[in-house]
Coordinates of C-alpha atoms and ligand atoms in Angstrom, one line a residue:
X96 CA 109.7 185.4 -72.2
X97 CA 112.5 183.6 -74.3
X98 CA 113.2 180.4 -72.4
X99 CA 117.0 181.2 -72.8
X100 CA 115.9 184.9 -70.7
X101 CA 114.0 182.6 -68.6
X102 CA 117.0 180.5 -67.5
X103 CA 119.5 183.1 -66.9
X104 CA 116.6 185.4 -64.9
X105 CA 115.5 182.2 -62.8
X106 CA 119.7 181.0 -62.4
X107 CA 119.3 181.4 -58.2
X108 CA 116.4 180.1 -58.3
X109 CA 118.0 177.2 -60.1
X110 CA 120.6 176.5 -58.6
X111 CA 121.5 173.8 -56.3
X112 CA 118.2 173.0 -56.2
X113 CA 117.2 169.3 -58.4
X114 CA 114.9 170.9 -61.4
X115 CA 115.8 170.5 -64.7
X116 CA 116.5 173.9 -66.2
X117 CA 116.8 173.1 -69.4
X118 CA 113.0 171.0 -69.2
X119 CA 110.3 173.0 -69.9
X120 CA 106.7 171.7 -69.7
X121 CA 104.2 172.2 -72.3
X122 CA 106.1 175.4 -73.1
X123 CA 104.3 177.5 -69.7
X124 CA 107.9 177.7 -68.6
X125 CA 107.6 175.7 -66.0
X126 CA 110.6 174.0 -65.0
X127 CA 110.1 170.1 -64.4
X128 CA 111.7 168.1 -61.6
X129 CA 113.5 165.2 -63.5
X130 CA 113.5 161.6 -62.3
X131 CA 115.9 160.9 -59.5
X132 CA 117.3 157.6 -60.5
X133 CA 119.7 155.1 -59.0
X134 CA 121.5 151.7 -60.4
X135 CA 122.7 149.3 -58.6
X136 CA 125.0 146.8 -60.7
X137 CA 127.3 149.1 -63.2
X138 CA 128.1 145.9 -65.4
X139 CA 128.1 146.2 -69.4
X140 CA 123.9 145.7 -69.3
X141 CA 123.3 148.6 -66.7
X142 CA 126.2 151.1 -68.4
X143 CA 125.5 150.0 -72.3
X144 CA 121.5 149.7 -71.7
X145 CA 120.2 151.5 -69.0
X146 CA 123.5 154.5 -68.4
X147 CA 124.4 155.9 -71.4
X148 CA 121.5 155.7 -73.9
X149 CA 119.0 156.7 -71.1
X150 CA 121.0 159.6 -70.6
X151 CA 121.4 160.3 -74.2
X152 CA 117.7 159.8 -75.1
X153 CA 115.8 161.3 -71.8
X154 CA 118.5 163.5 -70.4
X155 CA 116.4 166.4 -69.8
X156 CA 113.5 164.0 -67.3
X157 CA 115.8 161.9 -66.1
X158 CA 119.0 162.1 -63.9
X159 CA 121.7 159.7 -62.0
X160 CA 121.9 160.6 -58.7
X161 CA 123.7 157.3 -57.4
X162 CA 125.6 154.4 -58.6
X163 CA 126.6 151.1 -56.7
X164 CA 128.5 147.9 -57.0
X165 CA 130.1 145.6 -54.9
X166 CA 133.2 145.8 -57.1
X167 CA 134.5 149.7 -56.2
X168 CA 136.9 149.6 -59.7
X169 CA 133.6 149.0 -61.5
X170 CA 131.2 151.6 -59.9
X171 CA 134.3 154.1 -60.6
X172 CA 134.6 153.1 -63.7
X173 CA 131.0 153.1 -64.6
X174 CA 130.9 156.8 -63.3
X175 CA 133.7 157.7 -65.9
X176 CA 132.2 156.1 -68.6
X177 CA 128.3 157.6 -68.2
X178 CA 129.9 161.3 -67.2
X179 CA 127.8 161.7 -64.3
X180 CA 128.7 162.9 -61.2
X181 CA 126.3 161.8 -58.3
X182 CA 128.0 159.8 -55.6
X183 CA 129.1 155.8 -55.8
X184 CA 128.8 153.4 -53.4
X185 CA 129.8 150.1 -52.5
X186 CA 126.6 150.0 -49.9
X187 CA 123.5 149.9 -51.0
X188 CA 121.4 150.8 -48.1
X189 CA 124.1 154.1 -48.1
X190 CA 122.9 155.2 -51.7
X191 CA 119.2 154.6 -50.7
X192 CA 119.6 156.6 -47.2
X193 CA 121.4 159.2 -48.9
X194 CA 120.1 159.7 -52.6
X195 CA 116.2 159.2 -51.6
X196 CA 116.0 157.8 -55.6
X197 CA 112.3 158.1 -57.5
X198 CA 113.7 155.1 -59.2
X199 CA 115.8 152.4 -58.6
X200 CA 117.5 150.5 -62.4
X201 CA 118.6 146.8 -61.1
X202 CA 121.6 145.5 -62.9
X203 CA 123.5 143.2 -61.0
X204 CA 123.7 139.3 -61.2
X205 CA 120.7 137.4 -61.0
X206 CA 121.1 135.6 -58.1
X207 CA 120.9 139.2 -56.0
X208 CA 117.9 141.0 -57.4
X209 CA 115.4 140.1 -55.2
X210 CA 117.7 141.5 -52.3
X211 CA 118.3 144.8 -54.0
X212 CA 114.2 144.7 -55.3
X213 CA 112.8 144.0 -51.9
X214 CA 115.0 146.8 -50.2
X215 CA 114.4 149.3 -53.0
X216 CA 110.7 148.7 -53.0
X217 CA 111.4 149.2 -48.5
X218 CA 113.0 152.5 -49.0
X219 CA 110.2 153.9 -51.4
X220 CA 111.6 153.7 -54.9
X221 CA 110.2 152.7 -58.1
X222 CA 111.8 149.4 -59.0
X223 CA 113.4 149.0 -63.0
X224 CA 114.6 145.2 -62.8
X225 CA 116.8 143.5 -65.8
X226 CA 115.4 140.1 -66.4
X227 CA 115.3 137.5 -64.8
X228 CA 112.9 138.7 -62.0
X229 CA 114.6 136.0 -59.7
X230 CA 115.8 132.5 -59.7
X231 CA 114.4 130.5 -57.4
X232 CA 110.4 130.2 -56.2
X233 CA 111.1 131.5 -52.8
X234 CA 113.4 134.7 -53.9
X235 CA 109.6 134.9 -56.0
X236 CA 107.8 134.5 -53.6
X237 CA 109.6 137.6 -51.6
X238 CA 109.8 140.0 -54.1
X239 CA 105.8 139.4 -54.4
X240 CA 105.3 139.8 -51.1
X241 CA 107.4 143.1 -50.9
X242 CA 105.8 144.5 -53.4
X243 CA 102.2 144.0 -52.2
X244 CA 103.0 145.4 -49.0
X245 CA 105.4 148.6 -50.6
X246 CA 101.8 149.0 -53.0
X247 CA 104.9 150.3 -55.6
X248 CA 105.0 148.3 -59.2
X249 CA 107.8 146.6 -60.3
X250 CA 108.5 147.0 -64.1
X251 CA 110.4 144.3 -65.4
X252 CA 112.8 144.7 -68.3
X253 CA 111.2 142.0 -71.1
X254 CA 113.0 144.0 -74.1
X255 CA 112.7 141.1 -76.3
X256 CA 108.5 141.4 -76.6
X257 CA 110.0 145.1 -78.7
X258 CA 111.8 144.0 -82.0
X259 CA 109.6 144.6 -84.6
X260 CA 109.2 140.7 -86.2
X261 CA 107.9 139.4 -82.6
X262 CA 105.4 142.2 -82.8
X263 CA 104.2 141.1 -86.1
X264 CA 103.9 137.5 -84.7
X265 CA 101.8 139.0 -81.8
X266 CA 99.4 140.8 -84.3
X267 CA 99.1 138.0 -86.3
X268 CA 98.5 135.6 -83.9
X269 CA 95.5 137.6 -82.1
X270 CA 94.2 138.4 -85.5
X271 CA 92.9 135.0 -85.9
X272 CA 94.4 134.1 -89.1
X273 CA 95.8 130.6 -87.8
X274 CA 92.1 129.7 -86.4
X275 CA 92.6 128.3 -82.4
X276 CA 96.4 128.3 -81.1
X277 CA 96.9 124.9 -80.4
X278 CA 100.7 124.2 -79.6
X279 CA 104.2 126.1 -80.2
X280 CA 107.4 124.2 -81.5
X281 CA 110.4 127.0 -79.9
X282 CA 113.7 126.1 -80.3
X283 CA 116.6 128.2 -79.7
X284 CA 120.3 127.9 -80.9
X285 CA 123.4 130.1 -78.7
X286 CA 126.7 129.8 -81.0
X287 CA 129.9 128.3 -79.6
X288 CA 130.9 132.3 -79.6
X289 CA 127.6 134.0 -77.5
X290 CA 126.7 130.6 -75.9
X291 CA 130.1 129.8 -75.0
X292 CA 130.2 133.2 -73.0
X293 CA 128.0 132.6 -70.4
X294 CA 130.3 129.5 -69.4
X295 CA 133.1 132.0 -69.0
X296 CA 131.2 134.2 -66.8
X297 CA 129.4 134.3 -63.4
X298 CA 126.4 132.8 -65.2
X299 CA 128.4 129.2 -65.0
X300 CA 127.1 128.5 -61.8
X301 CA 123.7 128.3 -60.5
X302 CA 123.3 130.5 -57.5
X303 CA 124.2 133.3 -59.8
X304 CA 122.2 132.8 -63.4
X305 CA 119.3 129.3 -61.9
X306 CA 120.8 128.1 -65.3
X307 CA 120.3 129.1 -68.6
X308 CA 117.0 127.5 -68.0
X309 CA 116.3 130.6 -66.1
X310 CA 118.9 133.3 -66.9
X311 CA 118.8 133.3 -70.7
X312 CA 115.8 131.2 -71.3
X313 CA 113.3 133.8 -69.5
X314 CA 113.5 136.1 -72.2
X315 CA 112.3 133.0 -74.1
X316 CA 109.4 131.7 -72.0
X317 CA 108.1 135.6 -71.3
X318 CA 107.5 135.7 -75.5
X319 CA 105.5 132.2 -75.0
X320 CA 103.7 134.4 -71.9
X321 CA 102.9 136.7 -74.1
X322 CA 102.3 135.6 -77.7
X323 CA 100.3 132.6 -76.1
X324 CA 98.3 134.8 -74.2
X325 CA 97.9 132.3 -71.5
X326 CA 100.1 131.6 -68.1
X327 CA 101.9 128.3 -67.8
X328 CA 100.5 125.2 -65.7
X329 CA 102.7 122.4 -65.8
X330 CA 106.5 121.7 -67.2
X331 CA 108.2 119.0 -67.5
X332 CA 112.1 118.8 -68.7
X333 CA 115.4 117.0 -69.1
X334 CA 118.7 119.0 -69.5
X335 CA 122.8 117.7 -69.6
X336 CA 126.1 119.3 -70.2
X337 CA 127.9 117.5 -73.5
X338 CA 130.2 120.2 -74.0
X339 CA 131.8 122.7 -71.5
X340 CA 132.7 122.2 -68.1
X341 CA 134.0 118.7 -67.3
X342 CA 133.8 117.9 -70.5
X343 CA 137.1 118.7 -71.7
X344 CA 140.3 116.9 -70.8
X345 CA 142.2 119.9 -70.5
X346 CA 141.3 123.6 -68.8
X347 CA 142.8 126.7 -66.9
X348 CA 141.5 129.6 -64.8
X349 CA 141.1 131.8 -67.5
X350 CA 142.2 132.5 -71.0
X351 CA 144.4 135.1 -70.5
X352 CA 148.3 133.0 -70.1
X353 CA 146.4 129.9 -71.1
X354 CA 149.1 127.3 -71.9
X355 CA 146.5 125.8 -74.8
X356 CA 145.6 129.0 -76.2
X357 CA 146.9 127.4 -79.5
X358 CA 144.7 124.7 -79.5
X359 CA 141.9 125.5 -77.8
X360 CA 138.9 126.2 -80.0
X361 CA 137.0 128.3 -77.2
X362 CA 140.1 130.4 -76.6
X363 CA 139.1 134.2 -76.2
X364 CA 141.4 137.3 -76.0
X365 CA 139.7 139.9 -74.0
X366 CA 142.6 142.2 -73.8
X367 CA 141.6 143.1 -77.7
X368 CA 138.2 145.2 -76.5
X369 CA 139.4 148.2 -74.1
X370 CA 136.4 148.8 -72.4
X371 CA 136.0 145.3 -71.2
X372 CA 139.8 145.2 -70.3
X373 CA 138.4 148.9 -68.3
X374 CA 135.5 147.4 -66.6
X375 CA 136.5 143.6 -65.7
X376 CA 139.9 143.0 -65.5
X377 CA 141.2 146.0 -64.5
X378 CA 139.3 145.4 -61.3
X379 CA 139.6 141.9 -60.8
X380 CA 142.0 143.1 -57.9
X381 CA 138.8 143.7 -55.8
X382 CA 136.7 141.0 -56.3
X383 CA 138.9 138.4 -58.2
X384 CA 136.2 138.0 -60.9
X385 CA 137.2 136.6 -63.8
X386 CA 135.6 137.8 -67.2
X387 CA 137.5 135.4 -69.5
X388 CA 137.2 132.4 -67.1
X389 CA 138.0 129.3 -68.9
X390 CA 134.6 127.6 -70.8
X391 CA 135.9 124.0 -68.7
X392 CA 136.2 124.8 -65.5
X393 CA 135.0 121.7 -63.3
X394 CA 132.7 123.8 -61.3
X395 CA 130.2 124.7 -63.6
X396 CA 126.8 123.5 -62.6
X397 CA 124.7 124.2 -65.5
X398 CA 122.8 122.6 -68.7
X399 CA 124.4 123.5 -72.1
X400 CA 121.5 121.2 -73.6
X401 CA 117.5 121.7 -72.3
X402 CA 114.8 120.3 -73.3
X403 CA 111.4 121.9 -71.9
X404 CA 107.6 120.7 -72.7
X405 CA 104.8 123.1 -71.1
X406 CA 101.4 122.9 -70.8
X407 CA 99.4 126.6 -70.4
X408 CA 96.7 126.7 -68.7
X409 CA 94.7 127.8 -72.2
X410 CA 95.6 123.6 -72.7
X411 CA 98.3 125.2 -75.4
X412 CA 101.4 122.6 -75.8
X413 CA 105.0 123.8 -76.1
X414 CA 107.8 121.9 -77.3
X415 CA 111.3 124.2 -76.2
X416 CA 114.5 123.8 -76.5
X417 CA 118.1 125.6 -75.7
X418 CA 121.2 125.1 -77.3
X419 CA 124.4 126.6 -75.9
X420 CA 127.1 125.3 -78.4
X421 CA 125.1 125.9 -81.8
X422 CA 127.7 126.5 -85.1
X423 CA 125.1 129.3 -85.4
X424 CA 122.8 131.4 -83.4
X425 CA 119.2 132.0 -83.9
X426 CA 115.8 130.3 -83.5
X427 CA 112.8 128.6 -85.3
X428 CA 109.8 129.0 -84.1
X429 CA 106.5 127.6 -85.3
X430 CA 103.0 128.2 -84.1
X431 CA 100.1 125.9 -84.8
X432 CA 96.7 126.3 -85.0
X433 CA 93.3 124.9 -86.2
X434 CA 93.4 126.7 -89.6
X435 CA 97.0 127.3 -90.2
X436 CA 100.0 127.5 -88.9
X437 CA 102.6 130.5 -88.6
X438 CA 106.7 130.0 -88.4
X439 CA 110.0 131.8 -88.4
X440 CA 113.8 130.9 -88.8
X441 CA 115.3 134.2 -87.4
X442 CA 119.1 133.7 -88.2
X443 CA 121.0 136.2 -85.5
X444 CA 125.1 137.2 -85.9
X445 CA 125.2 135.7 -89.2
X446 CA 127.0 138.5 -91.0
X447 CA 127.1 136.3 -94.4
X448 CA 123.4 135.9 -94.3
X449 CA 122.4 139.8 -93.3
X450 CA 119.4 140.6 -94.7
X451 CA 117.5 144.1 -94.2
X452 CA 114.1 141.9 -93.0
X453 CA 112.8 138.9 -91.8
X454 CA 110.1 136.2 -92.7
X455 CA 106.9 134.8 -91.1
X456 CA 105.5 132.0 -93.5
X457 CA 102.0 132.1 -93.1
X458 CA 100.4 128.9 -94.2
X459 CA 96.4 128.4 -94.4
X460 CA 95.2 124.8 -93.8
X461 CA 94.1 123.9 -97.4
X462 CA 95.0 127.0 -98.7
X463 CA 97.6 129.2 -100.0
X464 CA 101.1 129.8 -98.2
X465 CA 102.2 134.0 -97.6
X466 CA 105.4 135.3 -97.0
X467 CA 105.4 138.4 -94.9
X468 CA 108.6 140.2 -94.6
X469 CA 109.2 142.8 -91.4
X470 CA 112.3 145.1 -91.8
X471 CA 114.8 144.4 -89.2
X472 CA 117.2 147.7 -89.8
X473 CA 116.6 149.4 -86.8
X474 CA 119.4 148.7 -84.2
X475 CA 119.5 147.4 -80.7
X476 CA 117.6 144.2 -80.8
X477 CA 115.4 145.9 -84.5
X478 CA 114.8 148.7 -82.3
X479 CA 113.4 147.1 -79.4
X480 CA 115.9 148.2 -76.7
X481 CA 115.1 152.0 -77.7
X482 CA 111.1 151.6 -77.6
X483 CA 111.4 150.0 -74.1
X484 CA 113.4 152.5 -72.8
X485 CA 111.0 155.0 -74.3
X486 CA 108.4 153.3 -72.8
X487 CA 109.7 153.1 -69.3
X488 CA 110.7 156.7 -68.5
X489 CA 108.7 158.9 -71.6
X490 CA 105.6 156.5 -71.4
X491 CA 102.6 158.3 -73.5
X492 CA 99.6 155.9 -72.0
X493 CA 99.9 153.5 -75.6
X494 CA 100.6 150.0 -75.6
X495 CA 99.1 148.7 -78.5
X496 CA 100.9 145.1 -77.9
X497 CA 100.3 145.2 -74.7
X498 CA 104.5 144.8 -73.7
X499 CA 104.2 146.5 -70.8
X500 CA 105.6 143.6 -68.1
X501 CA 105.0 143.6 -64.3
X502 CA 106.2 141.4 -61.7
X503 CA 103.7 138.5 -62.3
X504 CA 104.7 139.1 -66.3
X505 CA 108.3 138.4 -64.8
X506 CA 107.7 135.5 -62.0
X507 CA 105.2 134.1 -64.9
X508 CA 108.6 133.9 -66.9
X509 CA 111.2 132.9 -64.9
X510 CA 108.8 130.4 -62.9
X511 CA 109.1 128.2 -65.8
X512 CA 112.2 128.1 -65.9
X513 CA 112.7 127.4 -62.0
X514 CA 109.7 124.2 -63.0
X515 CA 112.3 123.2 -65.7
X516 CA 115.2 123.3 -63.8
X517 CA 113.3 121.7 -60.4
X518 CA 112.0 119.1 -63.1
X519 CA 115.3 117.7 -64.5
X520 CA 116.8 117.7 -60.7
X521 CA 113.6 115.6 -59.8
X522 CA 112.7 113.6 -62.7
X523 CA 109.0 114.5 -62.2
X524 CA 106.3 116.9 -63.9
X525 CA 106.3 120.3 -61.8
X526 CA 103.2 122.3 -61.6
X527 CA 103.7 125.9 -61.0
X528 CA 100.5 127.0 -59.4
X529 CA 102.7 124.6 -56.6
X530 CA 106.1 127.4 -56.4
X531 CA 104.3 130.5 -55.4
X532 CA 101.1 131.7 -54.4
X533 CA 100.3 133.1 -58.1
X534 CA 97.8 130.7 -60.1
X535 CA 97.9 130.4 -63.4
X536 CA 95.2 131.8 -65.2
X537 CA 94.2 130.5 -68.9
X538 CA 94.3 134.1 -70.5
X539 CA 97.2 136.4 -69.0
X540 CA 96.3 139.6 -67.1
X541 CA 97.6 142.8 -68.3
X542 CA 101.1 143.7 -68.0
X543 CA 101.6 146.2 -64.9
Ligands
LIG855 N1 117.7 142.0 -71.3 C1 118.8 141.6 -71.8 O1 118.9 141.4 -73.0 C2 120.0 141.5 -71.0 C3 121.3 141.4 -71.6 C4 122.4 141.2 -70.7 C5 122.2 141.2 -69.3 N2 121.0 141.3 -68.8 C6 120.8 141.2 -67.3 O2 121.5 142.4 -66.8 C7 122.0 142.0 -65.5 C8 123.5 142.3 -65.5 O3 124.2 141.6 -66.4 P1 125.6 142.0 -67.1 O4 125.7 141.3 -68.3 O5 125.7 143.5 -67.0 O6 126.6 141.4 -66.0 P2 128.0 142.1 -65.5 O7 128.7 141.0 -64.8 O8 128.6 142.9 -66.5 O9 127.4 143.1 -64.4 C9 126.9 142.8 -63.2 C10 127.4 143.8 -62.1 O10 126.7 143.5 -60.9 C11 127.7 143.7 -59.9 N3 127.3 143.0 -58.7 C12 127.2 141.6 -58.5 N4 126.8 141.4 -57.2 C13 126.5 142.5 -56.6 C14 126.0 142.9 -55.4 N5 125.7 142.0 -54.4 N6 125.9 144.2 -55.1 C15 126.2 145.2 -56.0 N7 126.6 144.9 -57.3 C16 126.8 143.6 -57.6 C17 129.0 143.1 -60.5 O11 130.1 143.6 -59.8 C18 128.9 143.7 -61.9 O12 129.4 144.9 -62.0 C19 121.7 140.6 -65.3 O13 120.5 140.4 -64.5 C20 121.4 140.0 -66.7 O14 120.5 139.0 -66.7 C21 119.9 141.5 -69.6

């Protein structure tokens, strides 16, 4: 039977009920249920990453069948923008009672996934979390415990282990070629454009982001997870705000009607991008969120200069650092070892220095120096955001890196962090077998 035949002879059959017409399996013409998924947190990450291209790319496996937000402007506009049209909610235990998701795609601020993971994983769903897991040992320690007793995984969102230069540092760096990995130098530039942002926004303040120790520096610490091969022990750090915040002698609210929007070098004028003007400040009637909050305002409680060392439990030694008012973004990382030693400059948003690859400098101890060049051409982080989402909802069993990331992938990540952040409030070391009741093990278990 032609498939089209099929459709039109099984239409009552079809309809109203949740199979995927247009799915077929293995062409026997049976019709496949698709994924019932939910989102809760319809920002610019859960629309842009996990809304549209999901439904672009696995349309025909996977479907929305609610959205939520505390903001109801946003989950509104969320709906318009992704075309669905499965209920929204401003409750979340609502959208779980009523749409019974397979899934459940975390998006919302950092500070509230554990509530939204440890509720999810309660009412049965599969949880999809954004990085960072959570932001404080305890929230950790909850979601761990929720997920033992819910005997559901947790996949945790790590799309940076995808692009296709970080890979190449993985192979090379379990190929042996640099003998014994002995210590990492990592350090990380934000510019005073994408730094700058996360002052503006609801990352500014701890109880929302931990810090950029936590929110932006996970992504950073789960690569050292992973290309060390190891799980962190001890962390020691130091961390200060020389530039935003307090630091200014003048400020506002917000950008927008700024009286020293002339002056101001951080000045920013979201009303020139529509779909940000659609999602935030359209709705800032609801929740009085401000997206273009000024970069000095006095309560901002977070580092904008870190400085992390970390000891694995593999005795590996890491030298990190984050810089949130850089003239320029990207990173240099180096990785030494007993024959060699492996390093990268990745220069990110620098449109005069585009280049269709990147470079790993490969240098052997008493030998030559190589120059390997990955292409970088793909979009979406070189590709990276595409393969994860491939690998999340059309896995086909191969994980060659081994990217895959659980929740201890993700406490493993953000727990260093939390040490970091716990250290520079303390003064002392902070040992991170002491935060939960994970302990670190000197070569990291697999992924999920
Ligand atoms: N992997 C990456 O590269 C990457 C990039 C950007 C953001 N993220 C992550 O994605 C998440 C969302 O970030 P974003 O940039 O989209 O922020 P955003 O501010 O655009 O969106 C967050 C949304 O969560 C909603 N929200 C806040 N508290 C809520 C609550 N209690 N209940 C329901 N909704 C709530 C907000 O109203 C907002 O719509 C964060 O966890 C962030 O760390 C990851």
């Amino acid at each position: 039977m032609h498939r089209r035949n099929f459709i039109q002879q099984s239409g009552s059959l079809l309809a109203g009920t949740v199979l995927a017409g247009n799915a077929i399996a293995n062409d026997s013409f049976l019709p496949v249920a698709k994924k019932r998924v939910a989102m809760v947190g319809t920002g610019v990450r859960g629309l842009g990453m996990w809304g549209k291209p999901v439904l672009e790319e696995f349309g025909e496996v996977v479907e929305f069948v609610g959205l939520c937000d505390i903001n109801p402007g946003r989950v509104q506009t969320g709906k318009k923008f992704l075309g669905v049209n499965c209920n929204t909610y401003t409750d979340f235990d609502k959208m779980m009672q009523e749409t019974k998701p397979d899934a459940l795609i975390v998006t919302t601020v950092d500070g509230t996934h554990h509530q939204f993971i440890i509720k999810g994983l309660q009412y049965g769903a599969e949880i999809i979390t954004e990085k960072p897991l959570t932001i404080d040992e305890q929230k950790c320690q909850s979601i761990l415990d929720a997920e033992e007793k819910a005997g559901k995984k947790i996949k945790v969102t790590f799309n940076y282990r995808y692009s296709p230069h970080r890979q190449k540092l993985y192979e090379l760096l379990r190929s042996g070629t640099i003998g014994e990995l002995t210590s990492v130098d990592f350090h990380w530039y934000l510019d005073i454009h994408h730094g700058a942002d996360y002052f503006r926004r609801w990352h500014r303040l701890r109880k929302n982001s931990g810090s950029l120790l936590v929110h932006k520096a996970t992504h950073h610490f789960d690569l050292l997870n992973w290309w060390v091969g190891s799980e962190p022990e001890e962390v020691f750090a130091f961390g200060k705000l020389d530039v935003y915040g307090k630091n200014s002698s003048f400020r506002s609210d917000k950008c927008r009607g700024c009286s020293y929007k002339d002056s101001c070098k951080f000045f920013w004028d979201i009303t020139n991008d529509q779909q940000l003007v659609q999602l935030y400040v359209d709705n800032e009637k609801y929740d009085g969120y401000l997206r273009d909050g000024c970069v000095f305002r006095e309560d901002i409680d977070i580092f904008d200069q870190m400085a992390v060392q970390i000891k694995y439990a593999s005795k590996v030694q890491v030298s990190y650092s984050l810089t949130a008012f850089s003239p320029y973004e990207g990173y240099r990382i180096a990785f030494n070892g007993t024959k060699g030693r492996l390093e990268a400059w990745i220069k990110e948003n620098q449109p005069w220095q585009e280049s269709a690859y990147d470079e790993i400098q490969l240098t052997h101890s008493f030998g030559q120096r190589e120059i390997i060049q990955v292409a970088n051409n793909e979009g979406g982080h070189g590709g990276g955001d595409a393969r994860l989402r491939k690998q999340i909802f059309k896995p086909d069993g191969q994980d060659p890196y081994r990217q895959a990331a659980g929740s201890r992938d993700g406490a493993m990540a953000c727990l260093i962090g939390i040490a970091a952040r716990n250290s520079i409030d303390s003064g002392k070391p902070v040992m991170i077998g002491d935060l939960t009741t994970l302990k670190p093990k000197a070569e990291r278990p697999y992924g999920l």
